[in-house]
Tab-separated table of C-alpha atoms in Angstrom:
chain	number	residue	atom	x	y	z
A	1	UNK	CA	310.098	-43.110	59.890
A	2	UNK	CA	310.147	-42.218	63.745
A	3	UNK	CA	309.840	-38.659	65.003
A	4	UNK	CA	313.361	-38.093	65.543
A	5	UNK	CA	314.143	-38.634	62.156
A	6	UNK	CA	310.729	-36.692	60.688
A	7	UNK	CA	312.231	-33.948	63.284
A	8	UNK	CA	315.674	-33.658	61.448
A	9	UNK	CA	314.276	-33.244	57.968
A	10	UNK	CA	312.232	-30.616	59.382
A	11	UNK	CA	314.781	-28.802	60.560
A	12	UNK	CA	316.687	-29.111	57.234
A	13	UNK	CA	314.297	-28.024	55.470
A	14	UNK	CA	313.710	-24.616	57.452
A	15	UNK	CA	317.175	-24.323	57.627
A	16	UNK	CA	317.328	-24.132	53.633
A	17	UNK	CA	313.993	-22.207	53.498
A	18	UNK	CA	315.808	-19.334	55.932
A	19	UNK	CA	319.050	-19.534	53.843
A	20	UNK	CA	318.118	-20.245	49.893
A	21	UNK	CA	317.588	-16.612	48.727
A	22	UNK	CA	320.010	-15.588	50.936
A	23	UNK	CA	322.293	-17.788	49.201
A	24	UNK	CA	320.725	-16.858	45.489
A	25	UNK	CA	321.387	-13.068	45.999
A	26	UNK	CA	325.189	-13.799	47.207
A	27	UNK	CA	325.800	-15.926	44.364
A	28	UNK	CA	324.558	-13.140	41.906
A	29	UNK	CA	326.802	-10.270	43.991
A	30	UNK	CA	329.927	-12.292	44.030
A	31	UNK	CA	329.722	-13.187	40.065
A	32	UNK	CA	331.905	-11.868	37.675
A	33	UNK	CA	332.207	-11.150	33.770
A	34	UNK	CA	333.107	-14.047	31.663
A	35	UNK	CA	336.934	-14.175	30.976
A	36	UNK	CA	336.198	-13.736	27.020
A	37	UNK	CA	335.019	-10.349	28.026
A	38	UNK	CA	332.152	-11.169	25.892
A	39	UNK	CA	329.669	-8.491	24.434
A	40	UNK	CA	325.808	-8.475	24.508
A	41	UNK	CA	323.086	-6.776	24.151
A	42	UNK	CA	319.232	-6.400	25.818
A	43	UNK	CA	316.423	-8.236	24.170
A	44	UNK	CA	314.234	-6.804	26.657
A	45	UNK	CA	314.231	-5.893	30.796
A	46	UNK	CA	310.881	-6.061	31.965
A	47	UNK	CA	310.027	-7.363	35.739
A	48	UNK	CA	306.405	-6.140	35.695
A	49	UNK	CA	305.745	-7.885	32.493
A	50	UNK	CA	304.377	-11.196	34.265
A	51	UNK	CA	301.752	-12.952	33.057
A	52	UNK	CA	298.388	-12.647	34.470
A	53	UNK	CA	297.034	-16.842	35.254
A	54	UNK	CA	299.353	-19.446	35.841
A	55	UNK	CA	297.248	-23.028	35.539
A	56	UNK	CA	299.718	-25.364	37.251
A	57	UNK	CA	299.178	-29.469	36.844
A	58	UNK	CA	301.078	-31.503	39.992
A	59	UNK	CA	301.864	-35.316	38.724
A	60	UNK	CA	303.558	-35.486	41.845
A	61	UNK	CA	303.232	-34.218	45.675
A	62	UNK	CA	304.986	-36.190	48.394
A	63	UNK	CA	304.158	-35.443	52.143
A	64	UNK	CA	305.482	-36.867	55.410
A	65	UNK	CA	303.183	-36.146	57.838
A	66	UNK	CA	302.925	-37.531	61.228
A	67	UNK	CA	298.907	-37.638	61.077
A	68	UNK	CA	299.124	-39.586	57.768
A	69	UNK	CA	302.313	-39.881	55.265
A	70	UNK	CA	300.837	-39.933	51.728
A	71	UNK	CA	302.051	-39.572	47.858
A	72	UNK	CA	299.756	-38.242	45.051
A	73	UNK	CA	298.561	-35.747	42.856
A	74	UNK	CA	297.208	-32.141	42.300
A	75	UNK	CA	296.624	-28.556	40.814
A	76	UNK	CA	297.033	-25.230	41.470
A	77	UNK	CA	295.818	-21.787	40.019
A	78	UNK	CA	297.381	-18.413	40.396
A	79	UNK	CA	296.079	-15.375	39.145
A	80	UNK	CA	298.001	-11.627	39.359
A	81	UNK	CA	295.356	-8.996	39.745
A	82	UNK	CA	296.797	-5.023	38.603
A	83	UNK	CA	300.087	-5.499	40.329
A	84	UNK	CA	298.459	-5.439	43.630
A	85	UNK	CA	296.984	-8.645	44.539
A	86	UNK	CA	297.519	-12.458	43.692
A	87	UNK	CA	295.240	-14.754	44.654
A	88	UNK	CA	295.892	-18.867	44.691
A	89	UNK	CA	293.764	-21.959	44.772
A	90	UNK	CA	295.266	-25.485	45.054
A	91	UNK	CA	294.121	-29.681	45.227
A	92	UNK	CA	295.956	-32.743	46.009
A	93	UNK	CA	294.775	-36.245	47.028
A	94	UNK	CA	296.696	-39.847	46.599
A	95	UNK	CA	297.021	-41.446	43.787
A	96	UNK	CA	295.225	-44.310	45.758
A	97	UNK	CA	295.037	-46.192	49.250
A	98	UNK	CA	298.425	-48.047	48.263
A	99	UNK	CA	299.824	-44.248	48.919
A	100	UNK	CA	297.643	-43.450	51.555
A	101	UNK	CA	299.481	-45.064	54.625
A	102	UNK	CA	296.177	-44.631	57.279
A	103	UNK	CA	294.072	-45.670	54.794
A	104	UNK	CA	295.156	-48.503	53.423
A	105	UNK	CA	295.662	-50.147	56.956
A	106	UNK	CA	292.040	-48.931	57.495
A	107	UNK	CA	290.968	-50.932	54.848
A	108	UNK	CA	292.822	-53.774	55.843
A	109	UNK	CA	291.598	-53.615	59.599
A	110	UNK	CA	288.152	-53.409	58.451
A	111	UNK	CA	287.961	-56.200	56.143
A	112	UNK	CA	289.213	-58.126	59.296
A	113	UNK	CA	287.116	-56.902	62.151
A	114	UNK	CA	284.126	-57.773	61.646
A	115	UNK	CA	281.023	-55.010	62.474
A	116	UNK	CA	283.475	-51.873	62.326
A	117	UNK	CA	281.269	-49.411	60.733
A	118	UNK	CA	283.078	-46.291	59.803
A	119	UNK	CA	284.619	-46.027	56.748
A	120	UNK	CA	288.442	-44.797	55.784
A	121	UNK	CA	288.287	-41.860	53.918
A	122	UNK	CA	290.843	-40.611	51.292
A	123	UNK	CA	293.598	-37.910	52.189
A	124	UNK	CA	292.820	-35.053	50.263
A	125	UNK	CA	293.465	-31.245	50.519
A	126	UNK	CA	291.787	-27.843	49.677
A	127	UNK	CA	293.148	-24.336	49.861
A	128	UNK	CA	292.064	-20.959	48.428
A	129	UNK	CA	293.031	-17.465	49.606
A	130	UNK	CA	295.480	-14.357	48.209
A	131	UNK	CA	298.176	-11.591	48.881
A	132	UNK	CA	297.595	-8.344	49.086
A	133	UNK	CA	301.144	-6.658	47.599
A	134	UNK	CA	301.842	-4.211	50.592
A	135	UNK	CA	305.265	-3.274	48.635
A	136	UNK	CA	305.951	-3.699	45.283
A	137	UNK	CA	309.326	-2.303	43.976
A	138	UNK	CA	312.175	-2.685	41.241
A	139	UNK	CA	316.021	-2.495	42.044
A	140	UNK	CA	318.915	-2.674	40.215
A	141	UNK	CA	320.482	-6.111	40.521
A	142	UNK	CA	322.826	-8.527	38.888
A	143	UNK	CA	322.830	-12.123	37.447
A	144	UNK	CA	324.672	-14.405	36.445
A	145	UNK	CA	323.954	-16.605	32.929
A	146	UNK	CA	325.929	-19.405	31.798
A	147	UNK	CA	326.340	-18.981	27.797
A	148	UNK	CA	324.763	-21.362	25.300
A	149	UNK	CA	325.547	-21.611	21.593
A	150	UNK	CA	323.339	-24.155	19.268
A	151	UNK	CA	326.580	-25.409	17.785
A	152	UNK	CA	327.797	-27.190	20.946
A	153	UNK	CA	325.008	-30.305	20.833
A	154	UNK	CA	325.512	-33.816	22.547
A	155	UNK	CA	328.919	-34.475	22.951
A	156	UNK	CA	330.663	-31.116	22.570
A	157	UNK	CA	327.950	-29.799	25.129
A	158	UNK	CA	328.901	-32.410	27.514
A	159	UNK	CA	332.785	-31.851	26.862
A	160	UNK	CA	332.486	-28.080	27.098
A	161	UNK	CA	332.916	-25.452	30.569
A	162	UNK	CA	330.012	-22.711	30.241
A	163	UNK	CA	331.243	-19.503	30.103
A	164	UNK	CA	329.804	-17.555	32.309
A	165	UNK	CA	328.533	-13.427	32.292
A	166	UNK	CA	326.988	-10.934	34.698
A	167	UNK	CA	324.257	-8.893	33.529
A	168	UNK	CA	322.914	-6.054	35.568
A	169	UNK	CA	319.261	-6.288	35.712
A	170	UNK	CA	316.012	-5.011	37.287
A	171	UNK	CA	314.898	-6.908	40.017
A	172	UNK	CA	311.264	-7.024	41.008
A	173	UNK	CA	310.469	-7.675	45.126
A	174	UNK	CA	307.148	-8.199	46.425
A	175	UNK	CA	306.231	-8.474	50.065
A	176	UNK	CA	303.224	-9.191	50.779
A	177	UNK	CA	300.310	-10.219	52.875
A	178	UNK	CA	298.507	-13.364	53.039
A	179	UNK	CA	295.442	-14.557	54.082
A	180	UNK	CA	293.074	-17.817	53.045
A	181	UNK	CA	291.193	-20.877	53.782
A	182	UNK	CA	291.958	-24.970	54.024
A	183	UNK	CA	290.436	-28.178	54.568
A	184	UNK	CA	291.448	-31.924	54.778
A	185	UNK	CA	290.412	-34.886	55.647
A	186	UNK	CA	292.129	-38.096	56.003
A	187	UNK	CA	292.197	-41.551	57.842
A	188	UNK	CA	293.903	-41.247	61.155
A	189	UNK	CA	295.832	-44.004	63.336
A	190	UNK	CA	293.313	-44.146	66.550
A	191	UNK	CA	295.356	-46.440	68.408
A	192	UNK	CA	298.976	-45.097	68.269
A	193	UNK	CA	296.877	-41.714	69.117
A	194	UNK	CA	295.563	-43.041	72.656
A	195	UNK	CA	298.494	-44.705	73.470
A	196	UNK	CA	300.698	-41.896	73.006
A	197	UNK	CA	297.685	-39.520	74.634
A	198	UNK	CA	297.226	-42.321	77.328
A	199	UNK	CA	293.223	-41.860	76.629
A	200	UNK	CA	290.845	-44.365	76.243
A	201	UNK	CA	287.130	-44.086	74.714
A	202	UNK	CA	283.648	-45.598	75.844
A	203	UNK	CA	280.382	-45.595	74.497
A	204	UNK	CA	277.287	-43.861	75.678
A	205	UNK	CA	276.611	-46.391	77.801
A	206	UNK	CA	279.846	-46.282	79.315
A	207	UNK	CA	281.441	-49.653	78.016
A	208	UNK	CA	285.222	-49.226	76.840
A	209	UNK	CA	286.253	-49.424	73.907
A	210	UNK	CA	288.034	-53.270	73.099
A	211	UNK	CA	291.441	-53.494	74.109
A	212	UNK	CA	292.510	-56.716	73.091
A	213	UNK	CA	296.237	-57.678	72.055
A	214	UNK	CA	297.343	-55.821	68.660
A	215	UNK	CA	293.476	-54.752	68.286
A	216	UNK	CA	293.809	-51.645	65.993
A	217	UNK	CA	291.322	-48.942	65.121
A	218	UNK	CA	291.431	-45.688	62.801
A	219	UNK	CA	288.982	-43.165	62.508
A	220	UNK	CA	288.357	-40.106	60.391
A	221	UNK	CA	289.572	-36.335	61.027
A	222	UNK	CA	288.404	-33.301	58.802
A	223	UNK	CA	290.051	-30.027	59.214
A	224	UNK	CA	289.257	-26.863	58.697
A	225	UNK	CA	290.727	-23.620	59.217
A	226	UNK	CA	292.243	-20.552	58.242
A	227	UNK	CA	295.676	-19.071	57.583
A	228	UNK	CA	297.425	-15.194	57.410
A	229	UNK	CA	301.001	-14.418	57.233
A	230	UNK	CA	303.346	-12.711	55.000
A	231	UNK	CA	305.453	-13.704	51.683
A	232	UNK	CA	308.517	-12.395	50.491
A	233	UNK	CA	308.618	-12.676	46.125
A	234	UNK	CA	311.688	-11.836	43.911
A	235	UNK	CA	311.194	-11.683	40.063
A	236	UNK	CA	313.961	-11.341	36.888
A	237	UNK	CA	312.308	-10.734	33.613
A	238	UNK	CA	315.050	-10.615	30.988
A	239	UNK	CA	316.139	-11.672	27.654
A	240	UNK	CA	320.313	-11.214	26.071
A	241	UNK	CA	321.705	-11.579	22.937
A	242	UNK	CA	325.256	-12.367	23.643
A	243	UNK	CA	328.160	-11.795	20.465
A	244	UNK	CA	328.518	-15.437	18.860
A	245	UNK	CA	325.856	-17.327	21.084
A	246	UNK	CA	322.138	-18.052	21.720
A	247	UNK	CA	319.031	-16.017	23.508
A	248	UNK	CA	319.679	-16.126	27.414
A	249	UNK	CA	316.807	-15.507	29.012
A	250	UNK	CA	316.113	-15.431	33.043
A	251	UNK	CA	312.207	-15.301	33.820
A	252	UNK	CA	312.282	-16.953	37.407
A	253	UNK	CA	309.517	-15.882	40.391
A	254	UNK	CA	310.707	-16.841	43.417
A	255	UNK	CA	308.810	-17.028	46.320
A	256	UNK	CA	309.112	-17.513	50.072
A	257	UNK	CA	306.236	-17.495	52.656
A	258	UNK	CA	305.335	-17.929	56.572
A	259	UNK	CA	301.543	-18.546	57.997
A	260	UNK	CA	299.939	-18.875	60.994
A	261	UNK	CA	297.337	-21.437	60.560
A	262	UNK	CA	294.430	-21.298	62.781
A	263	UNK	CA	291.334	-24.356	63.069
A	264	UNK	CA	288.146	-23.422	64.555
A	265	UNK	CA	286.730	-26.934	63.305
A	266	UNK	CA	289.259	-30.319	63.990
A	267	UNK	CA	286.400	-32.748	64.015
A	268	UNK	CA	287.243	-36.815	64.706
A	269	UNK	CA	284.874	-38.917	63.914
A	270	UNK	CA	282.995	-40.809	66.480
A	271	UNK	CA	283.600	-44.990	66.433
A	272	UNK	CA	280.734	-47.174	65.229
A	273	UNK	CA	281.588	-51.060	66.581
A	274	UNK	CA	278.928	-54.236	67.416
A	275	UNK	CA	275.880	-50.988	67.019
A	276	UNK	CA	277.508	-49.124	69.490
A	277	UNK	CA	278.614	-45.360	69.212
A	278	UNK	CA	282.075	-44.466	70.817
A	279	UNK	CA	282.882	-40.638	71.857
A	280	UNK	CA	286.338	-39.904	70.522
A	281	UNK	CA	285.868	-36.339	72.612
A	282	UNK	CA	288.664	-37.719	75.045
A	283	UNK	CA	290.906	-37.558	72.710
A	284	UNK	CA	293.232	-34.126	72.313
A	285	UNK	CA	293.607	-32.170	69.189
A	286	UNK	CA	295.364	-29.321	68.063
A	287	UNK	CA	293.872	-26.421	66.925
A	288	UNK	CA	296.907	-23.614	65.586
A	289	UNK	CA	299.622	-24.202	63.520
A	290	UNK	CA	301.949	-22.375	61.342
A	291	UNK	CA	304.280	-23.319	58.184
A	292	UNK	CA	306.810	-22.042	55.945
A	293	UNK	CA	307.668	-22.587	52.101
A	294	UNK	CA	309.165	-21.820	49.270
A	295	UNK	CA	307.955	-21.680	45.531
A	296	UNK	CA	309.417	-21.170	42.084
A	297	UNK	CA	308.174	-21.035	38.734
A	298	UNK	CA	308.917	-19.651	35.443
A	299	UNK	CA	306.960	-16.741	33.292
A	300	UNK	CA	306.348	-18.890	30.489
A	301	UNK	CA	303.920	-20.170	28.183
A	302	UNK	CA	304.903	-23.352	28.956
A	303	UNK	CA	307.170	-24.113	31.567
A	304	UNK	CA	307.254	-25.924	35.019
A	305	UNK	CA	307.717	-25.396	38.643
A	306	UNK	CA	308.645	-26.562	42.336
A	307	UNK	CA	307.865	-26.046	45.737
A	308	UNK	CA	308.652	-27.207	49.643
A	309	UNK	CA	306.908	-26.431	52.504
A	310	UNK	CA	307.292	-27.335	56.297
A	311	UNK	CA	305.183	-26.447	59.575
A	312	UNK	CA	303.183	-27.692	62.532
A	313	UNK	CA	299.705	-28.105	61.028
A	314	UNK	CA	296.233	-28.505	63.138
A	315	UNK	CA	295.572	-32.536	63.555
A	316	UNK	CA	295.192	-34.454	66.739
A	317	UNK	CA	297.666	-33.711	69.658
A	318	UNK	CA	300.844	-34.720	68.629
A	319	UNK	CA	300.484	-35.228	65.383
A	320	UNK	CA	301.069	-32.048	63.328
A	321	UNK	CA	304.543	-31.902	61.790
A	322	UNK	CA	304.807	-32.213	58.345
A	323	UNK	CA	307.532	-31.980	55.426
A	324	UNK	CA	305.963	-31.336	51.844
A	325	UNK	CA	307.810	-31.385	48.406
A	326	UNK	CA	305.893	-30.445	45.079
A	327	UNK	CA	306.361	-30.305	41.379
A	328	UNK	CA	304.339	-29.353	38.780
A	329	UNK	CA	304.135	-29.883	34.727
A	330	UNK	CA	302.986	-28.535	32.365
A	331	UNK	CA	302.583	-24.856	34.127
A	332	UNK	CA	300.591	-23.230	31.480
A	333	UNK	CA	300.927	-19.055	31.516
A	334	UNK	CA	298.559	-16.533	30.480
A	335	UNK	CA	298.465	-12.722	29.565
A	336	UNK	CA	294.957	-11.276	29.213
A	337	UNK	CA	295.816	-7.921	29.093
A	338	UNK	CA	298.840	-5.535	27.991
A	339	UNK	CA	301.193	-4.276	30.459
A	340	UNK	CA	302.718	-0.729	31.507
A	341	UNK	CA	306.598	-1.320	31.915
């Protein structure tokens, strides 16, 4: 995938991040009642009723990123602390070199090259921080709910047009404030890197680097750096009993977020070839970056979730655009305490 293409999902991607809830909330405002005029009544209406830990498991992550593409696995933890703060921590690495593009041409170089003495290291990622809930309100809203009935299984579901209702409902928004912590590390392409950077290295002694023909070379980078920025968070907590049909419930948190990412440390490794060091300092890296994503998940005991995310993230010069897609289950919800409606 070349940059002009890696550019054009990019821009798709904040294109849908600017317009989704947009796009939600007209949906919901431009619904109406089901033609059957059908009658219902509240279960319960309770935004603020959300449980306190979600323990998410991530059998899948895929990530273009110009540094290193790579496909894998990962976790993530989210606790809600008094209605005022949330705080998150989340892992991914590859499910192995075969998904770990740098690294598994690392591996191949090196087993080739005789005397190269660093060795390719594994993508993985780290991040741990929270949001402080600067305003944290409930609104009257709508939804719309597409009716379900326990005697239309298989084929008569299949043959059948939901009927649809509007239900006013609370709707919880959160904005908040974010600030936290990351760090990767990953196997980087050294070669494509100088030529597009038109650097070269040289040892201490001042001998060049070898550059011979298709000669490649990859080295290591480890990141790490902070973020702070601001999230946007829209939550329905509701539960129907429609005349002549099943329990609708709507229990979705929706969240949408923009950071600043900031890297004190971007460290490349130095080369080790024939005994000799090699200074990668010639080469450029980048040290800010921002992103912005989007997140959903269910308040459930068991349930499961999604995410996206886009951005410009520290690397080497050049290097940092990336497109991320997530999804996690099970997502595994926990209350530890009662809560005040």
């Amino acid at each position: 995938m070349n940059r002009k293409q890696l550019s054009l999902i990019t821009f798709s991607l904040f294109f849908f991040l600017l317009n989704g809830s947009g796009i939600l909330q007209a949906q919901n405002a431009t619904s109406r009642k089901g033609s059957r005029g059908t009658s219902y009544e509240f279960n319960y209406d309770e935004p603020y009723r959300l449980k306190d830990l979600f323990i998410q498991i991530q059998p899948f992550y895929g990530e273009v990123f110009v540094t290193n593409v790579n496909v894998g696995f990962g976790a993530e933890v989210q606790y809600y602390l008094s209605d005022q703060f949330d705080f998150r921590a989340n892992f991914r690495t590859t499910y192995g070199k075969s998904f770990d593009i740098n690294r598994d041409a690392a591996v191949k170089v090196s087993k080739s090259v005789t005397h190269f003495g660093n060795v390719p290291r594994a993508f993985y990622y780290l991040e741990v921080g929270g949001t402080y809930h600067l305003r944290d309100q409930a609104y009257d809203g709508q939804s719309k709910i597409a009716l379900y009935s326990k005697r239309l299984k298989g084929a008569k579901w299949a043959a059948h047009v939901p009927e649809n209702i509007v239900v006013p409902s609370k709707v919880r928004k959160i904005i908040g404030a974010r600030l936290g912590a990351f760090h990767y590390s990953t196997t980087v392409d050294l070669q494509r890197t100088m030529d597009d950077q038109n650097v070269w290295i040289a040892s201490n002694q001042g001998e060049s680097f070898p550059h011979e023909g298709n000669f490649e070379m990859f080295g290591n980078l480890q990141v790490n750096g902070i973020y702070i920025g601001g999230s946007m968070a829209w939550f329905r907590n509701f539960s129907v009993r429609p005349k002549n049909y099943s329990n609708l419930t709507k229990d979705l948190l929706l969240t949408t977020y923009f950071d600043v990412l900031v890297a004190p440390s971007v460290l490349l490794e130095d080369i080790v070839y024939l005994g000799n060091i090699y200074s990668t300092d010639p080469i450029k890296k980048n040290k800010l970056g921002f992103r912005m994503g989007i997140d959903g998940k269910f308040n459930q005991e068991l349930s499961w979730s999604y995410g996206a995310e886009m951005g410009y993230r520290p690397s080497l010069k050049g290097q940092g655009t990336y497109v991320l897609i997530k999804a996690s289950f099970p997502v595994l919800g926990f209350t530890f305490k009662k809560k005040e409606g």
